[in-house]
């Protein structure tokens, strides 16, 4: 088995592979509007800081995972950051450590480059125990809700 390496998304080289991975990820999130996804990715690719924040995991130059986050300000002007589910194929999910590697890279980038101090994640309490165990492995404390927060 080849080593998995973390890299930054390259819009010229990785677009088709990322689309294929996203289509395979529908098992977890339901149907995806590829046109809207591509529009959002193109928008983020124009801003160097956001493009560098799109993290992919590659095995033999093939994308096997991808991680994203969203940042917005609430009505009080406070900044919020939500990490989204790591995109993987069903057969790769939780077996190769892809999710953990991507989350760790995103945590580091958000803390050092984006100067974010706290992130949020959503995980179904009675859903995916593998995902919940990854959160605990990353030092994210249990929550009685589906919403988790983590200080970077």
mmCIF file of C-alpha atoms in Angstrom:
data_model
loop_
_atom_site.group_PDB
_atom_site.id
_atom_site.type_symbol
_atom_site.label_atom_id
_atom_site.label_comp_id
_atom_site.label_asym_id
_atom_site.label_seq_id
_atom_site.Cartn_x
_atom_site.Cartn_y
_atom_site.Cartn_z
ATOM 1 C CA UNK A 1 0.000 0.000 0.000
ATOM 2 C CA UNK A 2 1.335 3.412 -0.983
ATOM 3 C CA UNK A 3 1.856 6.216 1.484
ATOM 4 C CA UNK A 4 -0.858 8.848 1.785
ATOM 5 C CA UNK A 5 0.405 12.402 1.429
ATOM 6 C CA UNK A 6 -1.357 15.642 2.284
ATOM 7 C CA UNK A 7 -1.274 18.329 -0.415
ATOM 8 C CA UNK A 8 -3.012 21.530 -1.401
ATOM 9 C CA UNK A 9 -5.770 21.452 -4.002
ATOM 10 C CA UNK A 10 -4.509 22.387 -7.472
ATOM 11 C CA UNK A 11 -7.456 23.637 -9.573
ATOM 12 C CA UNK A 12 -5.735 22.771 -12.858
ATOM 13 C CA UNK A 13 -4.654 19.219 -12.020
ATOM 14 C CA UNK A 14 -7.120 18.027 -9.380
ATOM 15 C CA UNK A 15 -10.538 19.222 -10.588
ATOM 16 C CA UNK A 16 -11.696 16.023 -12.323
ATOM 17 C CA UNK A 17 -10.448 13.770 -9.528
ATOM 18 C CA UNK A 18 -12.171 15.917 -6.902
ATOM 19 C CA UNK A 19 -15.459 15.780 -8.845
ATOM 20 C CA UNK A 20 -15.231 11.976 -9.063
ATOM 21 C CA UNK A 21 -14.488 11.749 -5.340
ATOM 22 C CA UNK A 22 -17.451 13.994 -4.544
ATOM 23 C CA UNK A 23 -19.786 11.814 -6.634
ATOM 24 C CA UNK A 24 -18.554 8.779 -4.699
ATOM 25 C CA UNK A 25 -19.189 10.665 -1.424
ATOM 26 C CA UNK A 26 -22.935 10.926 -2.086
ATOM 27 C CA UNK A 27 -23.349 7.732 -0.035
ATOM 28 C CA UNK A 28 -22.830 9.898 3.036
ATOM 29 C CA UNK A 29 -24.346 13.305 2.230
ATOM 30 C CA UNK A 30 -27.005 12.556 -0.361
ATOM 31 C CA UNK A 31 -27.237 13.996 -3.845
ATOM 32 C CA UNK A 32 -24.741 16.752 -4.679
ATOM 33 C CA UNK A 33 -25.220 19.581 -7.187
ATOM 34 C CA UNK A 34 -21.892 19.381 -9.025
ATOM 35 C CA UNK A 35 -22.423 22.721 -10.768
ATOM 36 C CA UNK A 36 -22.869 24.577 -7.449
ATOM 37 C CA UNK A 37 -19.920 22.716 -5.935
ATOM 38 C CA UNK A 38 -17.650 23.657 -8.857
ATOM 39 C CA UNK A 39 -18.777 27.280 -8.679
ATOM 40 C CA UNK A 40 -17.895 27.435 -4.961
ATOM 41 C CA UNK A 41 -14.517 25.751 -5.511
ATOM 42 C CA UNK A 42 -13.689 28.152 -8.367
ATOM 43 C CA UNK A 43 -14.582 31.118 -6.157
ATOM 44 C CA UNK A 44 -12.369 29.840 -3.343
ATOM 45 C CA UNK A 45 -9.549 29.134 -5.800
ATOM 46 C CA UNK A 46 -9.312 32.836 -6.667
ATOM 47 C CA UNK A 47 -8.257 33.714 -3.099
ATOM 48 C CA UNK A 48 -4.802 32.258 -2.382
ATOM 49 C CA UNK A 49 -5.466 31.810 1.347
ATOM 50 C CA UNK A 50 -8.706 29.933 0.678
ATOM 51 C CA UNK A 51 -7.199 27.877 -2.146
ATOM 52 C CA UNK A 52 -4.322 26.808 0.105
ATOM 53 C CA UNK A 53 -6.890 25.845 2.731
ATOM 54 C CA UNK A 54 -8.420 23.200 0.449
ATOM 55 C CA UNK A 55 -6.573 20.092 1.562
ATOM 56 C CA UNK A 56 -6.408 16.826 -0.361
ATOM 57 C CA UNK A 57 -4.967 13.452 0.579
ATOM 58 C CA UNK A 58 -3.231 11.649 -2.279
ATOM 59 C CA UNK A 59 -2.173 8.054 -2.686
ATOM 60 C CA UNK A 60 -0.036 7.468 -5.799
ATOM 61 C CA UNK A 61 -1.139 10.893 -7.146
ATOM 62 C CA UNK A 62 -4.796 9.861 -6.848
ATOM 63 C CA UNK A 63 -7.016 11.949 -4.558
ATOM 64 C CA UNK A 64 -8.443 9.721 -1.814
ATOM 65 C CA UNK A 65 -9.712 12.466 0.509
ATOM 66 C CA UNK A 66 -10.471 16.180 0.627
ATOM 67 C CA UNK A 67 -11.172 18.606 3.465
ATOM 68 C CA UNK A 68 -12.933 21.965 3.492
ATOM 69 C CA UNK A 69 -14.224 24.567 5.911
ATOM 70 C CA UNK A 70 -16.444 27.630 5.775
ATOM 71 C CA UNK A 71 -15.894 30.947 7.536
ATOM 72 C CA UNK A 72 -18.561 33.587 8.077
ATOM 73 C CA UNK A 73 -19.432 36.424 10.432
ATOM 74 C CA UNK A 74 -22.628 36.454 12.462
ATOM 75 C CA UNK A 75 -24.837 39.493 13.010
ATOM 76 C CA UNK A 76 -22.628 40.603 15.928
ATOM 77 C CA UNK A 77 -19.514 40.542 13.777
ATOM 78 C CA UNK A 78 -18.090 37.407 15.419
ATOM 79 C CA UNK A 79 -16.233 35.072 13.120
ATOM 80 C CA UNK A 80 -17.267 31.409 12.914
ATOM 81 C CA UNK A 81 -15.493 28.506 11.255
ATOM 82 C CA UNK A 82 -17.123 25.156 10.482
ATOM 83 C CA UNK A 83 -15.158 22.131 9.328
ATOM 84 C CA UNK A 84 -17.108 19.958 6.908
ATOM 85 C CA UNK A 85 -17.046 16.175 6.656
ATOM 86 C CA UNK A 86 -13.893 14.935 4.981
ATOM 87 C CA UNK A 87 -14.776 13.669 1.512
ATOM 88 C CA UNK A 88 -13.690 10.053 0.992
ATOM 89 C CA UNK A 89 -14.863 6.991 -0.867
ATOM 90 C CA UNK A 90 -16.850 4.530 1.211
ATOM 91 C CA UNK A 91 -14.153 1.855 0.912
ATOM 92 C CA UNK A 92 -11.467 4.259 2.197
ATOM 93 C CA UNK A 93 -13.484 5.836 5.005
ATOM 94 C CA UNK A 94 -11.868 5.544 8.451
ATOM 95 C CA UNK A 95 -9.553 2.697 7.446
ATOM 96 C CA UNK A 96 -6.493 4.599 6.268
ATOM 97 C CA UNK A 97 -6.538 7.537 8.679
ATOM 98 C CA UNK A 98 -7.387 9.972 5.878
ATOM 99 C CA UNK A 99 -9.920 11.937 7.904
ATOM 100 C CA UNK A 100 -7.589 12.401 10.862
ATOM 101 C CA UNK A 101 -4.669 13.543 8.663
ATOM 102 C CA UNK A 102 -6.840 16.070 6.843
ATOM 103 C CA UNK A 103 -8.373 17.435 10.053
ATOM 104 C CA UNK A 104 -4.921 17.847 11.611
ATOM 105 C CA UNK A 105 -3.690 19.728 8.532
ATOM 106 C CA UNK A 106 -6.783 21.952 8.524
ATOM 107 C CA UNK A 107 -6.381 22.661 12.261
ATOM 108 C CA UNK A 108 -2.780 23.710 11.696
ATOM 109 C CA UNK A 109 -3.602 25.906 8.693
ATOM 110 C CA UNK A 110 -6.542 27.572 10.418
ATOM 111 C CA UNK A 111 -4.512 28.324 13.537
ATOM 112 C CA UNK A 112 -1.271 29.502 11.908
ATOM 113 C CA UNK A 113 -2.417 31.140 8.680
ATOM 114 C CA UNK A 114 -6.044 32.118 9.153
ATOM 115 C CA UNK A 115 -5.598 32.983 12.877
ATOM 116 C CA UNK A 116 -8.771 31.074 13.811
ATOM 117 C CA UNK A 117 -9.003 30.115 17.481
ATOM 118 C CA UNK A 118 -12.113 27.920 17.534
ATOM 119 C CA UNK A 119 -13.733 25.578 15.018
ATOM 120 C CA UNK A 120 -17.084 23.832 14.925
ATOM 121 C CA UNK A 121 -17.964 20.412 13.579
ATOM 122 C CA UNK A 122 -21.240 18.566 13.296
ATOM 123 C CA UNK A 123 -21.515 14.853 14.004
ATOM 124 C CA UNK A 124 -24.680 12.853 14.515
ATOM 125 C CA UNK A 125 -24.665 11.604 18.087
ATOM 126 C CA UNK A 126 -26.341 8.334 17.143
ATOM 127 C CA UNK A 127 -24.794 8.124 13.717
ATOM 128 C CA UNK A 128 -21.254 7.338 12.807
ATOM 129 C CA UNK A 129 -19.253 6.023 15.758
ATOM 130 C CA UNK A 130 -16.075 5.958 13.622
ATOM 131 C CA UNK A 131 -16.342 9.707 13.065
ATOM 132 C CA UNK A 132 -16.985 10.330 16.755
ATOM 133 C CA UNK A 133 -13.897 8.292 17.682
ATOM 134 C CA UNK A 134 -11.782 10.412 15.295
ATOM 135 C CA UNK A 135 -13.060 13.554 17.019
ATOM 136 C CA UNK A 136 -12.036 12.154 20.406
ATOM 137 C CA UNK A 137 -8.639 11.125 19.001
ATOM 138 C CA UNK A 138 -8.176 14.752 17.912
ATOM 139 C CA UNK A 139 -8.882 15.932 21.457
ATOM 140 C CA UNK A 140 -12.408 17.149 20.789
ATOM 141 C CA UNK A 141 -14.501 16.562 23.881
ATOM 142 C CA UNK A 142 -17.806 14.721 23.830
ATOM 143 C CA UNK A 143 -20.933 16.768 23.414
ATOM 144 C CA UNK A 144 -24.504 15.926 24.261
ATOM 145 C CA UNK A 145 -25.522 17.637 21.008
ATOM 146 C CA UNK A 146 -24.590 17.073 17.366
ATOM 147 C CA UNK A 147 -22.483 20.256 17.464
ATOM 148 C CA UNK A 148 -18.852 20.077 18.610
ATOM 149 C CA UNK A 149 -16.423 22.927 19.251
ATOM 150 C CA UNK A 150 -12.660 22.708 19.467
ATOM 151 C CA UNK A 151 -10.103 25.297 20.578
ATOM 152 C CA UNK A 152 -7.082 25.366 18.281
#
